[in-house]
CSV table of C-alpha atoms and ligand atoms in Angstrom, one decimal:
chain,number,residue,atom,x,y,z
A,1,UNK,CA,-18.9,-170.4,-27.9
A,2,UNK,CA,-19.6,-174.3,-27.0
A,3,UNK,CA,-20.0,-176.0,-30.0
A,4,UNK,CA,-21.5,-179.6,-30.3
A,5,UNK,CA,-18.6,-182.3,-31.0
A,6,UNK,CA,-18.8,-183.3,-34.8
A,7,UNK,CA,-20.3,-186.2,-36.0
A,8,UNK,CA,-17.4,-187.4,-38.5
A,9,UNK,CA,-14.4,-185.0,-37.1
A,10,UNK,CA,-11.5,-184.5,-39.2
A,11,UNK,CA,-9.5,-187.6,-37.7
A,12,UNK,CA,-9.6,-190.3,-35.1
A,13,UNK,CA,-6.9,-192.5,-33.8
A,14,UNK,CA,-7.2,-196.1,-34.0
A,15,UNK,CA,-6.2,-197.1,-30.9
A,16,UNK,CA,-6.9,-201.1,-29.0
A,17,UNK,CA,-6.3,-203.7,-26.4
A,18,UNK,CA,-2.5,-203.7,-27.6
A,19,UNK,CA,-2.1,-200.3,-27.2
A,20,UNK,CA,-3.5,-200.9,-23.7
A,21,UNK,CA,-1.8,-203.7,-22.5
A,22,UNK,CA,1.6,-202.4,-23.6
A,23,UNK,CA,1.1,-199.2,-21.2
A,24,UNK,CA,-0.4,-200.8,-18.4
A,25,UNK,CA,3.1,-202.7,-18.0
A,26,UNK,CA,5.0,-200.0,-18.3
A,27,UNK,CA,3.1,-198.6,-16.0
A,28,UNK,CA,3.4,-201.4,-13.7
A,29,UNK,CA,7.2,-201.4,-14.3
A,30,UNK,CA,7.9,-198.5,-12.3
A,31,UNK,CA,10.1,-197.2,-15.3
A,32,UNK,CA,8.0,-194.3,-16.4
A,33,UNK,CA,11.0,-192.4,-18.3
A,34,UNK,CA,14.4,-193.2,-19.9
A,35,UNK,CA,13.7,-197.0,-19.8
A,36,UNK,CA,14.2,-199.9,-22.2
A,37,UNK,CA,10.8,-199.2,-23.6
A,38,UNK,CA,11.5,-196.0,-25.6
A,39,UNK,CA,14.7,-197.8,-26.7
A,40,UNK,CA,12.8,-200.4,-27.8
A,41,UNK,CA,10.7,-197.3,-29.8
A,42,UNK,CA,13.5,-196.0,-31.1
A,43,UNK,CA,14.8,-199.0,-32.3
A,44,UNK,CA,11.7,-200.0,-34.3
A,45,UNK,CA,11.1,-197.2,-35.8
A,46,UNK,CA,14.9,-196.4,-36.7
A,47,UNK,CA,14.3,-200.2,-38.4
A,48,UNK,CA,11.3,-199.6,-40.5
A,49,UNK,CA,12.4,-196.3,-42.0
A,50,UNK,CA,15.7,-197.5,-42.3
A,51,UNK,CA,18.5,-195.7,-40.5
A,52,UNK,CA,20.9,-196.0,-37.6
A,53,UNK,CA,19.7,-194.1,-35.0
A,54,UNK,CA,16.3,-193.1,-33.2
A,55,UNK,CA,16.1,-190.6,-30.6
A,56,UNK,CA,12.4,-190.3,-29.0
A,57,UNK,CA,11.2,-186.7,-28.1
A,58,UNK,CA,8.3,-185.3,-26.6
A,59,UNK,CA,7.1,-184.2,-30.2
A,60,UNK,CA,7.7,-183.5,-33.8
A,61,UNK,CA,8.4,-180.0,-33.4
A,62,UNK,CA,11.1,-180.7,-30.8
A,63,UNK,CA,12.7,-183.0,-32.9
A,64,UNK,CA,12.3,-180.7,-35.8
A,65,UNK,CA,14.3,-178.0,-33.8
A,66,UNK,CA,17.1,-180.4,-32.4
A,67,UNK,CA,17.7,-181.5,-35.9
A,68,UNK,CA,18.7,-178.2,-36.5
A,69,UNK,CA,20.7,-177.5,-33.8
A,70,UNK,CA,22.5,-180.3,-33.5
A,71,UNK,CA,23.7,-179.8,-37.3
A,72,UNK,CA,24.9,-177.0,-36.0
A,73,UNK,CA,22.3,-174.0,-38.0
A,74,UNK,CA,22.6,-170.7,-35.2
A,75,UNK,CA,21.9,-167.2,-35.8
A,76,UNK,CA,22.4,-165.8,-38.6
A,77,UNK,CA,22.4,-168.7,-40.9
A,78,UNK,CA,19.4,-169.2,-43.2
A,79,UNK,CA,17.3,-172.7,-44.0
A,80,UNK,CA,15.3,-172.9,-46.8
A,81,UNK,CA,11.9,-174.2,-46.6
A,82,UNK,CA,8.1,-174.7,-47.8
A,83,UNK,CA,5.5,-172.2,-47.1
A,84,UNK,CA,2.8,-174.7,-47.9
A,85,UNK,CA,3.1,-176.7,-44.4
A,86,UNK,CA,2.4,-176.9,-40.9
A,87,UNK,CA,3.8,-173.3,-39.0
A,88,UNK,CA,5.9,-176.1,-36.5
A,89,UNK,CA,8.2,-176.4,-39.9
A,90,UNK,CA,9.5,-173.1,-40.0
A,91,UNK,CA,8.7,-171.9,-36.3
A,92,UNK,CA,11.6,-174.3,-35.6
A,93,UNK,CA,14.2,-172.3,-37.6
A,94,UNK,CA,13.3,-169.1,-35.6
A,95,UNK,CA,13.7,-171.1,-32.0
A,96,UNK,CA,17.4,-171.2,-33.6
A,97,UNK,CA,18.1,-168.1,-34.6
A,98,UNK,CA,18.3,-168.5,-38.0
A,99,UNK,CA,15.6,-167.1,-41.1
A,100,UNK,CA,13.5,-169.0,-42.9
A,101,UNK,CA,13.8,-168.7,-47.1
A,102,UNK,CA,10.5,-169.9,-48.2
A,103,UNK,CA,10.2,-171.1,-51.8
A,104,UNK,CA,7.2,-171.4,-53.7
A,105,UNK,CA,5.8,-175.2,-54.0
A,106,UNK,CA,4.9,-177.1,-56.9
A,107,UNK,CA,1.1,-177.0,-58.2
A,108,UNK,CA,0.9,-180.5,-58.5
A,109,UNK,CA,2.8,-181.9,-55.5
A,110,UNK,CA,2.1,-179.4,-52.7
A,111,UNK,CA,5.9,-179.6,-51.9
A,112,UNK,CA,8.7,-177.3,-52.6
A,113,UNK,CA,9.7,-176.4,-56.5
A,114,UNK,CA,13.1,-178.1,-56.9
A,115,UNK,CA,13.4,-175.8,-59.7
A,116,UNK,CA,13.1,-172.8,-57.6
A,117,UNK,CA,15.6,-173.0,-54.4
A,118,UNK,CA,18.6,-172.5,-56.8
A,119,UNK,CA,18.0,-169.0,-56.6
A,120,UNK,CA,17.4,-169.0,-53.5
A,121,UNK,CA,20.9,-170.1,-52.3
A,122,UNK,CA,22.9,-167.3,-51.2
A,123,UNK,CA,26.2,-167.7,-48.8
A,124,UNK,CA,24.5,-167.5,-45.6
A,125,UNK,CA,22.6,-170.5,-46.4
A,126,UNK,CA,23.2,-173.8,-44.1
A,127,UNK,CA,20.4,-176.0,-44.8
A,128,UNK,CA,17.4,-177.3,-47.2
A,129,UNK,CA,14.0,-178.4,-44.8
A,130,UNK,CA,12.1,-179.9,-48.0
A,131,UNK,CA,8.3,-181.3,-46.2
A,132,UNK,CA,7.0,-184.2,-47.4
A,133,UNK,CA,3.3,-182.7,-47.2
A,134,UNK,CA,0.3,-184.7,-46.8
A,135,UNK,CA,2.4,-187.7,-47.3
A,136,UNK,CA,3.5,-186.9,-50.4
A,137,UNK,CA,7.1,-187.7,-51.4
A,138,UNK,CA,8.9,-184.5,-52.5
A,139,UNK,CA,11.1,-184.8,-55.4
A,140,UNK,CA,14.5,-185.5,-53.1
A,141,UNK,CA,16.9,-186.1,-56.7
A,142,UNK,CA,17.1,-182.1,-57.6
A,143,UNK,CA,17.3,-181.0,-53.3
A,144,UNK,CA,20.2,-183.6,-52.7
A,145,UNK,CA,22.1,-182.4,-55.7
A,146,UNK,CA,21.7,-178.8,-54.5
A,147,UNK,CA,22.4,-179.9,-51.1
A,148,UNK,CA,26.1,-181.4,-52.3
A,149,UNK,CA,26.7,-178.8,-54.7
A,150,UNK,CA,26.3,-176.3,-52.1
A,151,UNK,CA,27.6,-177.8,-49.3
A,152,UNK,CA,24.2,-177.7,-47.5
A,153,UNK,CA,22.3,-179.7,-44.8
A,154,UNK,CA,19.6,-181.6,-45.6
A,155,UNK,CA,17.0,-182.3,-42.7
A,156,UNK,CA,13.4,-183.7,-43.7
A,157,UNK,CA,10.3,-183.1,-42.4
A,158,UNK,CA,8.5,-186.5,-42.4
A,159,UNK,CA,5.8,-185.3,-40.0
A,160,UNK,CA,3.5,-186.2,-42.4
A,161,UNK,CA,4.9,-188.9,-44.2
A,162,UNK,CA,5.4,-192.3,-42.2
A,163,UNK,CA,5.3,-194.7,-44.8
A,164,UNK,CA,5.8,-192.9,-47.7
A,165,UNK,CA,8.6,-193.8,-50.5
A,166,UNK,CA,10.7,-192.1,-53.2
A,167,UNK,CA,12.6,-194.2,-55.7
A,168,UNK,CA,11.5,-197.1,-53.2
A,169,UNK,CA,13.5,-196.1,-50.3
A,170,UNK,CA,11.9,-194.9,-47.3
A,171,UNK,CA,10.8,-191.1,-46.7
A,172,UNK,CA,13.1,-190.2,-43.6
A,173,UNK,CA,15.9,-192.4,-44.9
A,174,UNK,CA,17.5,-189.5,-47.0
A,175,UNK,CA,19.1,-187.1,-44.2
A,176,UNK,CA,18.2,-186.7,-40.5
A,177,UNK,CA,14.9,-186.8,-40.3
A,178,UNK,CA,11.6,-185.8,-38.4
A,179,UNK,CA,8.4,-187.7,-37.6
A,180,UNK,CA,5.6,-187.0,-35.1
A,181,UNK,CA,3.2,-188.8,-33.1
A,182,UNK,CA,0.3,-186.4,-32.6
A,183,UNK,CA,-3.4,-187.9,-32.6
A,184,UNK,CA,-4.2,-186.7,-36.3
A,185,UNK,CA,-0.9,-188.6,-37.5
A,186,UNK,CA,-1.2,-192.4,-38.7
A,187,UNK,CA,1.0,-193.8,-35.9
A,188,UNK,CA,0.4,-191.9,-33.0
A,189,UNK,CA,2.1,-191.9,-29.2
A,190,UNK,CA,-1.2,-188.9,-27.8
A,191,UNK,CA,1.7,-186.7,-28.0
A,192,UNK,CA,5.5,-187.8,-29.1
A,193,UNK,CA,8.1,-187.1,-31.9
A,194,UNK,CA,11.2,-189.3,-33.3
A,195,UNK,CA,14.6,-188.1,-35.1
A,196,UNK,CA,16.2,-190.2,-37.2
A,197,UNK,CA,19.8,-190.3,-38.4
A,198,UNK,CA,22.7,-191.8,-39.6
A,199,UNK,CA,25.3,-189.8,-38.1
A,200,UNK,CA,26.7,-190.9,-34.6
A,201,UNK,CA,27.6,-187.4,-34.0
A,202,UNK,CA,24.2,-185.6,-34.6
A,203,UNK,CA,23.0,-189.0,-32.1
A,204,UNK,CA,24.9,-187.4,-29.3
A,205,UNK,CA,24.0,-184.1,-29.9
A,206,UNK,CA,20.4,-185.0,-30.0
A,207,UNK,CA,20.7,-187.4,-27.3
A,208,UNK,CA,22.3,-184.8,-24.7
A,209,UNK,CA,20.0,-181.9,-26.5
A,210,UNK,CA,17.0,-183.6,-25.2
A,211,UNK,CA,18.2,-184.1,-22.0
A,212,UNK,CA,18.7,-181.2,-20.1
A,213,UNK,CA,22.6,-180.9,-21.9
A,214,UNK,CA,24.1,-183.7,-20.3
A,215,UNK,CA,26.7,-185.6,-22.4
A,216,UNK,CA,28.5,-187.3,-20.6
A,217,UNK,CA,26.4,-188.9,-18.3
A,218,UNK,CA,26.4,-187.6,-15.2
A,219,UNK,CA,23.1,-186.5,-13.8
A,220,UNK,CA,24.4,-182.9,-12.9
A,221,UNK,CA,26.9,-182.0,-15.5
A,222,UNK,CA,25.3,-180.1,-18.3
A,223,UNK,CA,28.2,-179.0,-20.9
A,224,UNK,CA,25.3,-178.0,-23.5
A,225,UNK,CA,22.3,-176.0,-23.2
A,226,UNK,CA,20.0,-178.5,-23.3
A,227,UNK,CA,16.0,-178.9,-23.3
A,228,UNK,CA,13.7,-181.1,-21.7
A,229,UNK,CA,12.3,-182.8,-24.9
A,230,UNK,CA,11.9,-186.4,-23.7
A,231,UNK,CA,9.4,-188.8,-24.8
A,232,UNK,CA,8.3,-190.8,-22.0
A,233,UNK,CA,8.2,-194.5,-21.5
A,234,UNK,CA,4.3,-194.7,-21.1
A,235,UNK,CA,3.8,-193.0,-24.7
A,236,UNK,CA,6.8,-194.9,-26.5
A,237,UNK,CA,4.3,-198.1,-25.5
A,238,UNK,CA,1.8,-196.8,-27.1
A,239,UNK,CA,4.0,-196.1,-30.4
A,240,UNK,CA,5.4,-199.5,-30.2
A,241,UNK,CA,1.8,-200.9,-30.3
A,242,UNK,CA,1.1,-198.6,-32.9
A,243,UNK,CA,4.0,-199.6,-35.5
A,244,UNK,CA,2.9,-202.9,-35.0
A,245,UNK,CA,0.5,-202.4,-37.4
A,246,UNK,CA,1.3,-200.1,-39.5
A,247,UNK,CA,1.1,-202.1,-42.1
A,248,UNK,CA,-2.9,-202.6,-41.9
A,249,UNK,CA,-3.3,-198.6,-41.1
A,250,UNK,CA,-1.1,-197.5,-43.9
A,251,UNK,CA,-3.1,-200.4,-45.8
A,252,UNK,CA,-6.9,-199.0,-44.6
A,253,UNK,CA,-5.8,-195.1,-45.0
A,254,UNK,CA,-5.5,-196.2,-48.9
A,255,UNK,CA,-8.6,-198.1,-49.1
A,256,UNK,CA,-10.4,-194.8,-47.7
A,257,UNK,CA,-8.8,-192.5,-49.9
A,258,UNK,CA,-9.6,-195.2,-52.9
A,259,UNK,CA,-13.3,-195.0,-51.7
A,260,UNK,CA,-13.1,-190.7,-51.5
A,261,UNK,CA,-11.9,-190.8,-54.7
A,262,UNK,CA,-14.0,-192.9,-56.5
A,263,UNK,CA,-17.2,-191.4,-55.4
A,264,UNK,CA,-16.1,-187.8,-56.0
A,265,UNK,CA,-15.8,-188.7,-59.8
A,266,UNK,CA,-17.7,-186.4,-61.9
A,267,UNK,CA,-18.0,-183.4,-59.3
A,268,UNK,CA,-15.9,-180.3,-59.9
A,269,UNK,CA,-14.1,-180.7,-56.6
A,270,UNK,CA,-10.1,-181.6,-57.4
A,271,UNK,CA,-9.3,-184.6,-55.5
A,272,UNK,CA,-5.7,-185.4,-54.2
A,273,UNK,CA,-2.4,-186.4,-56.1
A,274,UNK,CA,-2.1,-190.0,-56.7
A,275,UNK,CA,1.9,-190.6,-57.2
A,276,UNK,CA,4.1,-193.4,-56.4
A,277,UNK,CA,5.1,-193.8,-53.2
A,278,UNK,CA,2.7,-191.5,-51.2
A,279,UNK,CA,1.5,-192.6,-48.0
A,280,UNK,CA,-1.7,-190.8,-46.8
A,281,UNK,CA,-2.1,-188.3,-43.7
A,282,UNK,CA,-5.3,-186.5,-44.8
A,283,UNK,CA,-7.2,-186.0,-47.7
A,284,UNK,CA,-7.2,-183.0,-48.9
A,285,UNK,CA,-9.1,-182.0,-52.0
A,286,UNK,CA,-9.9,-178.7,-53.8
A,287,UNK,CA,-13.0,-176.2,-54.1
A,288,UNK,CA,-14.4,-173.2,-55.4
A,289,UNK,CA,-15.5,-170.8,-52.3
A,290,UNK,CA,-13.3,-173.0,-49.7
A,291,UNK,CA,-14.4,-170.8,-47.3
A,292,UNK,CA,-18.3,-171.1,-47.8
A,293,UNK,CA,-17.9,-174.9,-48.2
A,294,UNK,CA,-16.2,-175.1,-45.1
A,295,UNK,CA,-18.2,-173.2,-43.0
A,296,UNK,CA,-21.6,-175.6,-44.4
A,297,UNK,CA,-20.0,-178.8,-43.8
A,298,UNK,CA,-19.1,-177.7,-40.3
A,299,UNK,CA,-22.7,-176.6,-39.9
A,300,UNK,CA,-23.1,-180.3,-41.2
A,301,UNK,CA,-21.3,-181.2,-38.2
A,302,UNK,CA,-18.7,-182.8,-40.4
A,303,UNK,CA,-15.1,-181.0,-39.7
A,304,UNK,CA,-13.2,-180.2,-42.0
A,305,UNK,CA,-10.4,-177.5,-42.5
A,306,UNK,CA,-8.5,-175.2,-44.4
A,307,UNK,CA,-4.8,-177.0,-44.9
A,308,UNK,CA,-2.7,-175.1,-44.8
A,309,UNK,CA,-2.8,-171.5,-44.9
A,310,UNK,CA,0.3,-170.3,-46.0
A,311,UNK,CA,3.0,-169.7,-42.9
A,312,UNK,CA,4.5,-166.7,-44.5
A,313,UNK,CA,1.4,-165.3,-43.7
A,314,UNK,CA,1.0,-165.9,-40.2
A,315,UNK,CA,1.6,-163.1,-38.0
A,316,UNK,CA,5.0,-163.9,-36.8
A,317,UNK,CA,5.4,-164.0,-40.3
A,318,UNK,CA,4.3,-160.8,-41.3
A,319,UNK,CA,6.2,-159.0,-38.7
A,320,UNK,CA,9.6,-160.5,-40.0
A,321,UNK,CA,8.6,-158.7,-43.5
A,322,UNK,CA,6.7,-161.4,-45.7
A,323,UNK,CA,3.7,-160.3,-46.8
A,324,UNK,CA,1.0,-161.1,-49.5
A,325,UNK,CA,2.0,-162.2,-53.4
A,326,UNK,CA,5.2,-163.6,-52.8
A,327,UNK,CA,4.3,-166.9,-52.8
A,328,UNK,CA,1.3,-167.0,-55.5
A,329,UNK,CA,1.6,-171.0,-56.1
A,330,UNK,CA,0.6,-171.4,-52.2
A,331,UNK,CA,-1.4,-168.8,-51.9
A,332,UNK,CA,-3.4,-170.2,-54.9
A,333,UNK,CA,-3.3,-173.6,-53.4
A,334,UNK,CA,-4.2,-172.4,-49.6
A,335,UNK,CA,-7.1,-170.7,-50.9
A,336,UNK,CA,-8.5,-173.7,-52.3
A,337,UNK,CA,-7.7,-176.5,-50.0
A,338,UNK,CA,-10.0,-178.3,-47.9
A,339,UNK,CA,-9.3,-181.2,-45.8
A,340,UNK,CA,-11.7,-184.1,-45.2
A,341,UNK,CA,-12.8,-185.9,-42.4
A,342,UNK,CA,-10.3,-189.0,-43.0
A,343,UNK,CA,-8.8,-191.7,-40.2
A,344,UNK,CA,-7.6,-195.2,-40.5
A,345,UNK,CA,-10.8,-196.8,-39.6
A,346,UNK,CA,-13.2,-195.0,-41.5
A,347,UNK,CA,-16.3,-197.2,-42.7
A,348,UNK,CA,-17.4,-196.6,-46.4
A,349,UNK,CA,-20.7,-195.4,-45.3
A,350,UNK,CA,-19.5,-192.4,-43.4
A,351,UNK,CA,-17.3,-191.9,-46.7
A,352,UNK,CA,-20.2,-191.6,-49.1
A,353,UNK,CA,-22.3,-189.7,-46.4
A,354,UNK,CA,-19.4,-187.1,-46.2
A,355,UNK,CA,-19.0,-187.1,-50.1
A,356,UNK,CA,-23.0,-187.0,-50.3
A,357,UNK,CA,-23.0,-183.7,-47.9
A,358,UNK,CA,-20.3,-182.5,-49.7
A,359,UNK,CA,-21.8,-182.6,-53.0
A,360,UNK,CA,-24.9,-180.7,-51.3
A,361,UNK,CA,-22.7,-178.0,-49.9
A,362,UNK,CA,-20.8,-176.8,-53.6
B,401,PLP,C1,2.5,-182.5,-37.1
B,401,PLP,C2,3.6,-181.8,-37.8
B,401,PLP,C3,4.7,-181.2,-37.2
B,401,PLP,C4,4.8,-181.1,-35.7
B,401,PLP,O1,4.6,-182.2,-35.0
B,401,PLP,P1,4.0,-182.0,-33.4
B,401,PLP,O2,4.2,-183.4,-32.9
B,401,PLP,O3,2.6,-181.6,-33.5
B,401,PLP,O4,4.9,-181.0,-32.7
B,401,PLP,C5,5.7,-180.7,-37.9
B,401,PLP,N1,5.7,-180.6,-39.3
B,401,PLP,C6,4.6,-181.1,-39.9
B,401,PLP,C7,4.6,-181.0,-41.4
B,401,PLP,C8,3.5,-181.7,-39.2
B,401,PLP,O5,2.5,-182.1,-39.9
């Protein structure tokens, strides 16, 4: 089953001598965990997007499920979501009891049909989880109104979507929000996740959430039950590094989706939404035969992957009931999608020997 590494794989993370010197003092500190380094994280990050509080956790999936928690969704409640995403998006709604509504997404966007969650509102509803997929903004007007008009909580999954705008505020700036710092994200901490929020009380929640319960301070009092979801100080200097420049990744991730784009002109393959205010995780296009395609560019030793298939569809899935043609927009869409090697510092050249292999393989 050993297979030889690929020679472009599907992402890379651009890591230097900042990154480097940053953890070898914490790790000369002594503070390995809960130190003034993943405040100092938090802080930054909190900044750059915009809002009032960050709260470091061990990844994005963590923080995706202390977001809910702390807004208080429990059993029985049901959060509306994509099924056009990573599974971590919904999977965090079942770690809190509650059901996942999905709702079909929009052809063009990826991202959840505005249009479509009215009817999807029913009185056990508590929340809208709209993702910003791929890095591209979802239309947050239509969900807030629906949010207010129904009295509903609005957390957003910016996983994906560091960077990103709508209406020229930041992505992550509309509700409490989630990011994550795996290798195949922009900013990356190895592994790592951030909640962002506005609200002092969800702060504490989260804050005590993440560690072990504990609100009030004391080491063994633990009035909640609590996780251990903590980011640690070595990784938070690695994200601090990381947001440093995120200006020049977020600047190269363009160039090389600029240069993807340009040379697949003229082929039959569908190449990715250019909207305002996107900010670029992966590039996914669209094929005829995905699956053939796929299976000759990895031959190619060039990786690339199916994103997403649809979540409802996943086994967990399928044993709670959903099953095949409910979705048809994503299932269309997940049929067809293939993601391309793509990472902050790829060089033209491997982008036009990708393209060129491509071409070969349709
Ligand atoms: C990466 C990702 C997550 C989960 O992040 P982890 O850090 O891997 O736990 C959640 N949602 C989306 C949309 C993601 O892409």
């Amino acid at each position: 089953m050993t297979q030889s590494a690929p020679k472009i794989p599907l992402s890379k993370p651009l890591i230097g001598e900042a990154e480097e010197e940053l953890v070898i003092r914490v790790l000369r500190s002594g503070r390995l965990a809960r130190g003034p380094v993943t405040r100092t994280f938090e802080t930054n990050l909190a900044r750059y997007v915009g809002m009032k509080h960050g709260l470091a956790v061990c990844n994005g999936t963590a923080a995706l499920h202390l977001a809910l928690l702390a807004h208080g969704i429990k059993p029985g409640d049901k959060v509306i979501t994509t099924p056009f995403t990573f599974v971590a998006s919904a999977n965090c709604i079942l770690y809190t009891g509650a059901r996942p509504v999905f709702v079909d997404i929009d052809r063009q966007t990826y991202n959840i049909d505005p249009e479509k969650i009215g009817e999807a509102i029913d009185r056990d509803t508590k929340a809208i989880l709209p993702v910003h997929v791929f890095g591209i903004p979802c239309d947050m007007k239509p969900i807030m109104e629906l949010c207010e008009d129904h009295h509903l909580t609005l957390i957003e999954d910016a996983c994906e979507a560091l960077g990103a705008t709508y209406d020229d505020k930041a992505v992550g700036s509309f509700s409490t929000s989630c990011f994550s710092f795996y290798p195949n994200k922009p900013v990356t901490t190895g592994e790592g996740g951030m909640l962002l929020t506005n609200s002092d009380d969800v702060a504490a929640r989260v804050d005590a959430l993440r560690n072990q319960g504990r609100l009030g301070g004391e080491w063994l009092s633990h009035e909640l039950l609590g996780y251990n979801y903590r980011l640690s100080d070595i990784l938070a200097a690695v994200g601090i590094a990381q947001l440093r420049r995120i200006k020049s990744i977020l600047r190269r991730r363009q160039e090389v989706a600029d240069t993807y784009s340009r040379h697949l002109q003229g082929t039959n393959v569908r190449t990715p939404l250019i909207t305002e205010g996107r900010s670029w995780f992966a590039y996914v296009v669209e094929v005829e035969k995905r699956d053939d395609v796929a299976k000759k560019m990895n031959e190619r030793r060039i990786e690339c992957k199916p994103y997403f298939p649809p979540v409802h569809l996943q086994p967990p899935y399928r044993s709670l009931g959903f099953k095949e043609g409910e979705f048809p927009v994503c299932e269309e869409v997940s049929r067809r999608v293939l993601a391309l090697p793509f990472y902050s510092q790829m060089s033209r050249t491997e982008v036009r020997f990708v393209v060129s292999q491509l071409k070969r393989c349709l």
